Coordinates of C-alpha atoms and ligand atoms in Angstrom, one line a residue:
M1 CA 0.0 0.0 0.0
G2 CA 1.2 3.5 -0.7
K3 CA 1.8 6.0 2.1
N4 CA -1.6 7.6 1.6
K5 CA -3.4 4.3 1.9
Y6 CA -5.9 5.3 4.7
T7 CA -6.9 8.6 3.2
T8 CA -7.2 7.0 -0.3
R9 CA -9.3 4.2 1.0
L10 CA -11.6 6.5 2.9
K11 CA -11.9 8.7 -0.2
K12 CA -12.8 5.7 -2.4
F13 CA -15.3 4.5 0.2
A14 CA -17.0 8.0 0.2
R15 CA -17.0 8.3 -3.5
R16 CA -18.4 4.8 -4.1
N17 CA -21.2 5.5 -1.6
D18 CA -21.8 9.0 -2.7
L19 CA -20.9 10.5 0.7
K20 CA -19.4 13.8 1.5
L21 CA -16.0 13.4 3.1
E22 CA -14.2 16.3 4.8
Y23 CA -11.4 16.7 7.3
E24 CA -11.6 19.1 10.3
N25 CA -8.6 20.7 12.0
V26 CA -9.2 20.1 15.7
L27 CA -5.9 21.4 17.1
E28 CA -2.7 22.9 15.7
R29 CA -0.3 21.8 18.4
P30 CA -0.2 18.8 18.7
V31 CA -1.7 18.4 15.2
I32 CA -5.1 16.8 15.5
M33 CA -7.5 16.2 12.7
R34 CA -10.7 14.2 12.2
A35 CA -12.8 12.9 9.3
V36 CA -16.3 14.0 8.9
I37 CA -18.6 11.9 6.6
N38 CA -21.9 13.3 5.7
G39 CA -21.8 15.5 8.9
Q40 CA -20.9 12.5 11.1
R41 CA -17.6 13.0 13.0
F42 CA -15.1 10.2 13.4
P43 CA -12.4 9.8 16.1
D44 CA -9.5 12.3 16.1
G45 CA -6.2 11.4 14.6
E46 CA -2.9 12.9 15.9
G47 CA 0.3 13.3 14.0
Q48 CA 3.6 15.1 13.8
N49 CA 2.3 17.1 10.9
A50 CA -1.0 17.7 9.1
E51 CA -0.4 14.9 6.6
K52 CA 0.2 12.3 9.4
A53 CA -2.7 13.5 11.5
K54 CA -4.9 13.2 8.4
Q55 CA -3.7 9.6 7.8
N56 CA -4.4 8.7 11.4
A57 CA -7.8 10.4 11.2
A58 CA -8.7 8.4 8.1
Q59 CA -7.4 5.2 9.7
N60 CA -9.6 5.8 12.8
A61 CA -12.6 6.5 10.6
L62 CA -12.1 3.3 8.7
K63 CA -11.6 1.4 11.9
S64 CA -14.8 2.9 13.4
L65 CA -16.8 2.0 10.3
N66 CA -15.5 -1.5 10.4
E67 CA -16.5 -2.0 14.0
K68 CA -20.2 -1.4 13.2
E69 CA -20.4 -5.0 12.4
N70 CA -24.2 -5.1 11.9
L71 CA -23.9 -2.5 9.2
I72 CA -20.7 -3.3 7.5
V73 CA -19.9 -6.2 5.3
E74 CA -16.5 -7.5 4.6
V75 CA -16.5 -8.7 1.1
R76 CA -14.1 -11.4 0.1
W77 CA -15.0 -11.1 -3.4
C78 CA -17.9 -10.0 -5.5
M79 CA -18.8 -11.3 -8.9
C80 CA -21.4 -9.9 -11.2
L81 CA -22.7 -12.5 -13.7
Y82 CA -24.9 -11.4 -16.5
M83 CA -26.6 -14.5 -17.9
E84 CA -27.8 -12.9 -21.1
H85 CA -24.4 -13.2 -22.6
V86 CA -23.2 -15.6 -20.0
S87 CA -20.1 -13.5 -19.5
Q88 CA -18.4 -12.3 -16.4
I89 CA -18.8 -8.6 -16.2
C90 CA -16.8 -7.8 -13.2
C91 CA -14.8 -9.5 -10.6
S92 CA -13.0 -7.8 -7.9
I93 CA -10.9 -9.4 -5.2
L94 CA -11.1 -7.3 -2.1
N95 CA -9.3 -9.6 0.3
N96 CA -9.1 -8.1 3.8
D97 CA -10.1 -4.7 2.4
V98 CA -12.9 -2.9 4.2
I99 CA -15.9 -2.3 2.0
S100 CA -18.4 -0.7 4.2
E101 CA -21.9 0.0 3.1
K102 CA -23.5 3.4 2.7
S103 CA -26.1 1.7 4.8
V104 CA -24.5 3.1 7.9
F105 CA -26.2 6.3 6.9
L106 CA -29.4 4.7 5.7
S107 CA -32.8 4.1 7.2
D108 CA -33.6 0.6 8.5
E109 CA -35.7 -0.2 5.4
E110 CA -32.9 0.6 3.1
K111 CA -30.5 -1.4 5.2
R112 CA -32.5 -4.5 4.6
F113 CA -31.7 -4.4 0.9
K114 CA -28.3 -2.9 1.4
C115 CA -27.2 -5.4 3.9
I116 CA -27.9 -8.3 1.5
S117 CA -26.6 -6.3 -1.4
V118 CA -22.9 -5.9 -0.8
N119 CA -22.1 -5.0 -4.4
S120 CA -20.2 -1.8 -3.8
N121 CA -21.0 -0.7 -7.3
S122 CA -24.7 -1.1 -6.8
Q123 CA -26.6 1.1 -9.2
F124 CA -29.8 0.5 -7.4
D125 CA -31.5 2.3 -4.5
Y126 CA -33.8 0.2 -2.4
V127 CA -37.4 1.4 -2.4
E128 CA -39.5 -1.3 -0.6
E129 CA -40.1 -5.0 -0.2
L130 CA -42.7 -6.3 -2.7
G131 CA -43.1 -9.9 -1.7
K132 CA -41.6 -12.9 0.0
G133 CA -41.9 -16.4 -1.3
A134 CA -40.7 -19.7 -0.2
F135 CA -37.4 -19.3 -2.1
G136 CA -36.7 -15.6 -2.0
R137 CA -37.5 -12.0 -1.4
V138 CA -38.6 -9.5 -4.0
V139 CA -37.7 -5.9 -3.6
K140 CA -38.5 -2.7 -5.6
V141 CA -35.5 -0.8 -6.5
K142 CA -34.6 2.4 -8.5
D143 CA -31.9 2.3 -11.1
K144 CA -30.0 5.5 -10.2
L145 CA -28.6 5.9 -13.7
V146 CA -31.7 5.5 -15.9
E147 CA -34.1 6.6 -13.1
K148 CA -36.4 3.7 -13.6
Y149 CA -38.0 1.2 -11.2
Y150 CA -37.4 -2.5 -11.3
A151 CA -38.2 -5.6 -9.2
I152 CA -35.2 -7.7 -8.0
K153 CA -35.7 -11.2 -6.7
I154 CA -33.0 -12.3 -4.3
I155 CA -32.6 -16.0 -3.8
R156 CA -30.1 -18.0 -1.8
W157 CA -27.8 -19.5 -4.3
N158 CA -28.0 -23.1 -5.5
E159 CA -27.5 -24.7 -8.9
K160 CA -31.2 -24.9 -9.6
A161 CA -31.8 -21.2 -8.8
L162 CA -30.1 -20.3 -12.1
R163 CA -32.9 -22.1 -14.0
E164 CA -35.2 -19.2 -13.5
P165 CA -33.1 -16.4 -15.1
M166 CA -31.7 -18.8 -17.8
V167 CA -35.2 -19.5 -19.0
L168 CA -36.6 -16.0 -18.5
S169 CA -33.7 -14.5 -20.6
D170 CA -35.0 -16.6 -23.5
L171 CA -38.6 -15.5 -23.3
E172 CA -40.2 -12.5 -24.8
H173 CA -44.0 -12.3 -24.6
P174 CA -46.4 -9.6 -23.5
N175 CA -47.9 -12.0 -20.9
I176 CA -44.6 -13.1 -19.4
I177 CA -42.6 -11.1 -16.9
R178 CA -39.8 -9.3 -18.6
Y179 CA -36.3 -10.2 -17.6
F180 CA -33.4 -7.7 -17.6
S181 CA -30.3 -9.3 -15.9
C182 CA -29.0 -11.4 -13.1
W183 CA -25.9 -11.6 -11.0
T184 CA -24.6 -13.2 -7.9
E185 CA -23.3 -11.5 -4.8
Y186 CA -21.8 -12.6 -1.6
S187 CA -23.0 -11.4 1.8
G188 CA -21.7 -11.8 5.3
Y189 CA -25.2 -12.0 6.5
Q190 CA -26.6 -15.3 7.2
S191 CA -30.3 -16.4 7.0
D192 CA -32.1 -16.8 10.2
S193 CA -34.1 -19.9 11.0
T194 CA -37.4 -18.6 9.7
D195 CA -36.2 -17.3 6.4
E196 CA -34.0 -19.2 4.1
S197 CA -33.9 -16.4 1.6
C198 CA -32.0 -13.5 3.1
S199 CA -32.0 -11.8 6.4
T200 CA -30.1 -9.3 8.4
Q201 CA -30.9 -11.0 11.7
S202 CA -27.5 -12.6 12.3
F203 CA -24.1 -11.7 11.2
T204 CA -21.6 -14.4 10.9
G205 CA -19.0 -12.9 8.7
S206 CA -19.0 -15.9 6.4
P207 CA -20.2 -14.8 3.1
K208 CA -23.3 -16.5 1.6
K209 CA -24.0 -16.4 -2.1
Y210 CA -27.2 -14.9 -3.4
L211 CA -28.7 -14.8 -6.9
Y212 CA -30.2 -11.5 -8.0
I213 CA -32.7 -11.4 -10.8
Q214 CA -33.7 -8.0 -12.2
M215 CA -37.2 -8.0 -13.7
E216 CA -39.8 -5.6 -14.9
L217 CA -41.7 -4.1 -12.0
C218 CA -45.3 -5.2 -11.8
D219 CA -48.3 -4.0 -9.7
T220 CA -48.1 -5.0 -6.1
R221 CA -51.5 -6.7 -6.4
T222 CA -51.2 -10.2 -7.8
L223 CA -54.1 -12.3 -9.2
L224 CA -54.5 -13.6 -5.6
D225 CA -55.4 -10.1 -4.4
W226 CA -57.7 -9.7 -7.4
I227 CA -59.6 -12.9 -6.4
E228 CA -59.7 -11.9 -2.7
D229 CA -61.0 -8.4 -3.6
W230 CA -63.6 -9.9 -5.8
Y231 CA -64.7 -12.3 -3.1
T232 CA -65.4 -9.5 -0.7
K233 CA -67.5 -7.6 -3.2
K234 CA -71.2 -8.5 -3.3
S235 CA -71.5 -8.2 -7.1
N236 CA -69.3 -7.4 -10.0
S237 CA -71.1 -7.2 -13.3
K238 CA -67.8 -7.1 -15.1
R239 CA -66.4 -10.2 -13.4
R240 CA -67.2 -12.6 -16.2
E241 CA -65.6 -10.5 -18.9
E242 CA -62.6 -9.6 -16.7
S243 CA -62.1 -13.3 -15.8
L244 CA -62.2 -14.2 -19.4
T245 CA -59.7 -11.6 -20.4
I246 CA -57.3 -12.7 -17.6
A247 CA -57.7 -16.4 -18.7
Q248 CA -57.1 -15.5 -22.3
Q249 CA -53.9 -13.6 -21.5
M250 CA -52.7 -16.4 -19.2
V251 CA -53.2 -19.1 -21.9
G252 CA -51.5 -16.8 -24.4
G253 CA -48.4 -16.9 -22.1
I254 CA -48.8 -20.6 -21.5
E255 CA -49.0 -21.4 -25.2
Y256 CA -45.8 -19.5 -25.7
I257 CA -44.0 -21.2 -22.8
H258 CA -45.1 -24.6 -24.2
S259 CA -44.0 -23.6 -27.7
K260 CA -40.5 -23.2 -26.2
K261 CA -40.8 -26.8 -24.9
L262 CA -41.0 -25.6 -21.3
I263 CA -43.4 -26.4 -18.5
H264 CA -44.0 -23.7 -15.9
R265 CA -45.1 -26.1 -13.2
D266 CA -46.1 -23.5 -10.6
L267 CA -49.0 -21.6 -12.0
K268 CA -51.1 -20.2 -9.1
P269 CA -52.7 -16.8 -8.5
A270 CA -49.8 -15.5 -6.4
N271 CA -47.5 -16.1 -9.4
I272 CA -49.7 -14.2 -11.8
L273 CA -49.0 -10.5 -11.8
F274 CA -50.2 -7.4 -13.6
G275 CA -47.7 -5.2 -15.5
Q276 CA -47.6 -1.4 -15.6
D277 CA -49.3 -1.9 -19.0
T278 CA -52.2 -3.6 -17.0
K279 CA -51.5 -6.8 -18.9
V280 CA -51.4 -10.2 -17.1
K281 CA -47.8 -11.3 -16.5
I282 CA -46.9 -14.9 -15.7
G283 CA -44.1 -14.8 -13.1
D284 CA -42.1 -17.0 -10.8
F285 CA -40.2 -19.3 -13.1
G286 CA -38.5 -21.0 -10.2
L287 CA -39.9 -24.4 -11.0
V288 CA -39.7 -24.2 -14.8
T289 CA -38.4 -27.2 -16.5
A290 CA -37.7 -28.4 -20.1
E291 CA -40.3 -30.7 -21.3
N292 CA -37.8 -33.4 -22.2
D293 CA -35.7 -33.0 -19.0
D294 CA -35.7 -36.5 -17.8
D295 CA -33.5 -35.8 -14.8
D296 CA -36.0 -33.4 -13.2
K297 CA -39.5 -34.4 -13.4
S298 CA -40.3 -34.4 -9.7
P299 CA -41.5 -31.1 -8.5
I300 CA -39.7 -29.2 -5.7
K301 CA -41.9 -29.1 -2.6
R302 CA -41.6 -25.4 -1.9
T303 CA -45.2 -24.5 -2.6
E304 CA -46.5 -27.4 -0.5
E305 CA -44.2 -26.6 2.3
K306 CA -45.5 -23.1 2.4
G307 CA -49.0 -24.4 2.8
T308 CA -50.4 -22.5 -0.2
P309 CA -53.3 -24.1 -2.0
S310 CA -52.1 -26.7 -4.4
Y311 CA -52.6 -26.1 -8.0
M312 CA -50.7 -29.2 -9.0
A313 CA -52.2 -31.6 -11.5
P314 CA -52.8 -35.1 -10.1
E315 CA -50.0 -36.7 -12.1
Q316 CA -47.5 -34.0 -10.9
K317 CA -47.1 -36.0 -7.7
G318 CA -45.5 -38.7 -9.7
K319 CA -42.6 -38.6 -12.1
N320 CA -44.3 -38.8 -15.4
Y321 CA -45.9 -35.6 -16.5
G322 CA -45.7 -33.1 -19.2
R323 CA -46.9 -29.6 -20.2
K324 CA -50.5 -30.5 -19.5
V325 CA -49.9 -29.9 -15.8
D326 CA -50.1 -26.2 -16.7
I327 CA -53.5 -26.6 -18.3
F328 CA -54.8 -28.3 -15.2
A329 CA -53.6 -25.3 -13.0
L330 CA -55.1 -22.9 -15.5
G331 CA -58.5 -24.7 -15.2
L332 CA -58.4 -24.4 -11.4
I333 CA -57.5 -20.7 -11.6
Y334 CA -60.1 -19.8 -14.2
F335 CA -62.7 -21.5 -12.0
E336 CA -61.5 -19.6 -9.0
L337 CA -61.8 -16.3 -10.9
L338 CA -65.5 -17.0 -11.7
W339 CA -66.8 -18.8 -8.7
K340 CA -66.4 -18.8 -4.9
I341 CA -67.4 -22.0 -3.1
S342 CA -69.0 -20.4 -0.1
S343 CA -71.5 -22.7 1.6
C344 CA -70.4 -25.8 3.5
Y345 CA -73.0 -27.7 1.6
E346 CA -71.4 -26.8 -1.7
K347 CA -68.0 -27.6 -0.3
S348 CA -69.2 -31.1 0.7
K349 CA -70.8 -31.7 -2.7
V350 CA -68.0 -30.7 -5.0
D351 CA -64.4 -31.7 -5.7
I352 CA -63.1 -29.3 -8.3
R353 CA -59.9 -31.3 -8.7
K354 CA -62.1 -34.3 -9.7
Q355 CA -64.0 -32.3 -12.3
E356 CA -67.0 -32.1 -9.9
L357 CA -68.1 -28.5 -10.4
P358 CA -71.1 -26.9 -8.7
Q359 CA -74.4 -27.4 -10.5
E360 CA -75.2 -23.7 -10.3
F361 CA -71.8 -22.8 -11.8
A362 CA -72.6 -25.1 -14.7
S363 CA -75.9 -23.5 -15.4
T364 CA -74.7 -19.9 -14.9
F365 CA -71.5 -20.2 -17.0
I366 CA -72.3 -22.8 -19.6
S367 CA -69.5 -22.3 -22.1
E368 CA -66.8 -21.7 -19.4
Y369 CA -68.0 -24.8 -17.6
I370 CA -67.3 -27.0 -20.6
T371 CA -63.9 -25.5 -21.1
I372 CA -62.9 -25.7 -17.5
R373 CA -64.1 -29.2 -17.1
S374 CA -62.0 -30.3 -20.1
M375 CA -58.9 -28.6 -18.6
L376 CA -59.5 -30.5 -15.3
S377 CA -59.6 -33.9 -17.0
M378 CA -57.8 -36.4 -14.7
N379 CA -56.0 -37.9 -17.7
P380 CA -53.6 -35.3 -19.1
E381 CA -54.2 -36.6 -22.6
D382 CA -57.8 -35.6 -22.4
R383 CA -56.8 -32.1 -21.5
P384 CA -56.7 -29.6 -24.4
E385 CA -53.5 -28.1 -25.6
A386 CA -53.1 -24.3 -24.9
S387 CA -53.9 -23.5 -28.5
K388 CA -57.3 -25.4 -28.2
V389 CA -58.0 -23.5 -25.0
I390 CA -57.4 -20.2 -26.9
T391 CA -60.1 -21.1 -29.5
D392 CA -62.4 -22.4 -26.7
L393 CA -62.1 -19.1 -24.9
E394 CA -62.9 -17.2 -28.1
E395 CA -66.1 -19.2 -28.3
C396 CA -66.8 -18.2 -24.7
A397 CA -66.3 -14.6 -25.6
K398 CA -68.8 -14.9 -28.4
Q399 CA -71.3 -16.6 -26.1
I400 CA -70.9 -13.9 -23.5
N401 CA -71.4 -11.3 -26.1
A402 CA -74.5 -13.0 -27.5
E403 CA -75.9 -13.4 -23.9
E404 CA -75.3 -9.7 -23.2
I405 CA -77.1 -8.6 -26.4
A406 CA -80.0 -10.8 -25.5
R407 CA -80.1 -9.4 -22.0
R408 CA -80.1 -5.8 -23.3
G409 CA -82.8 -6.7 -25.7
R410 CA -85.0 -8.1 -22.9
A411 CA -84.3 -5.0 -20.8
T412 CA -85.5 -2.6 -23.6
V413 CA -88.7 -4.5 -24.3
Ligands
ATP501 P1 -43.2 -19.0 -4.1 O1 -42.2 -20.1 -4.2 O2 -43.7 -18.8 -2.7 O3 -44.2 -19.1 -5.1 P2 -41.0 -17.3 -4.9 O4 -40.1 -17.2 -3.7 O5 -40.5 -18.1 -6.0 O6 -42.4 -17.6 -4.4 P3 -42.1 -15.1 -6.5 O7 -43.3 -15.8 -6.6 O8 -41.3 -14.9 -7.8 O9 -41.1 -15.8 -5.4 O10 -42.3 -13.7 -5.8 C1 -42.9 -13.6 -4.6 C2 -43.9 -12.4 -4.6 O11 -43.2 -11.2 -4.9 C3 -45.0 -12.5 -5.6 O12 -46.1 -13.2 -5.2 C4 -45.3 -11.0 -5.8 O13 -46.2 -10.6 -4.8 C5 -44.0 -10.3 -5.7 N1 -43.3 -10.1 -7.0 C6 -42.5 -11.0 -7.6 N2 -42.1 -10.5 -8.8 C7 -42.5 -9.3 -8.9 C8 -42.4 -8.2 -9.8 N3 -41.7 -8.4 -11.0 N4 -43.0 -7.0 -9.6 C9 -43.8 -6.9 -8.5 N5 -43.9 -7.8 -7.5 C10 -43.3 -9.0 -7.7
MG502 MG1 -44.2 -17.4 -6.2

């Protein structure tokens, strides 16, 4: 290290974190100085002359920053991996160097993102947490350079985690969440017992690897919220039309996924989002698999473990299944959009997963009933392909239109 190592390091730290660094003269004899970062004073440094006093002041400031162990992360190394081109963008070895986070000066909320994001070059500002799933945490961030908002999913690293960005980077469809980039980072913060994803609860100093996936930012309300909101409303005259539009967009995305020889495997309302363009966006490709991937036909249990309602097709519990599992899930979701099983009587009488739909549903939504029933066929071969569902839903749309015209006609007589 050069003789100015402490002042240089402190200067770099301040510049990297966009902080204002100044030195104050405390005393002239003996010469005493101190570093002031964003108005915060650090311990005095004494020296034979101004230069030495400044070095000592910088050294004391770095030491003091380093001691705030809950806020400072020692980074052994940091690697950014951009999967789009599968090329390493940057790799910096920072052995035994102190990289302290700007988070020392941030609010608690910001620290939550910052403390798991130890990338000193981070171009993102934390905004808020958007959601938490079994595998990760999703945060809203602002890209400081282009001044745009994105969602970043942060997952504890494992080989299979890469599947999601690898697949997403190949997909381009208006009803599939848009992927921007991904990278890995190391953090000295270890997960706590209740959250395998990322947490600032305990500091161990041993870096853990996380995968960051940058995606388009969607509405905070998922299809699950849409359904719950609708359940609380007494009536919604537009529900039938809206449900149809949502189902049509979903199946558009599913047809595209299947055309790429992929199976989503985890379609459920919480994984269906709405984009800024108000379009339906299929998200959470954490369980996606290639249709001919013989090694990996058994589903990961994450959804079950979380206790969320199961949208798995019957055959998905075994090893032999294909893209039709997505059609089964779509059938369940479309039914849920249209109908709430409210009474205990109805609950005891029907078993949706066995194609037993309520009688009243069948008579109210005749064309939807036929389509949904076929999607819920126990035998996957009897379920329609996504392309067939698209034409079936077009028929539903015509039927709904015809019924509406007839209803208006009756109303005007
Ligand atoms: P799980 O395994 O529980 O289904 P997960 O850990 O794989 O979930 P996601 O389903 O991808 O994670 O995301 C969890 C939640 O974060 C979503 O239900 C949604 O509320 C929110 N979310 C995910 N992606 C976005 C996004 N791009 N924009 C806005 N919110 C998002
Ligand atoms: Mg999810």
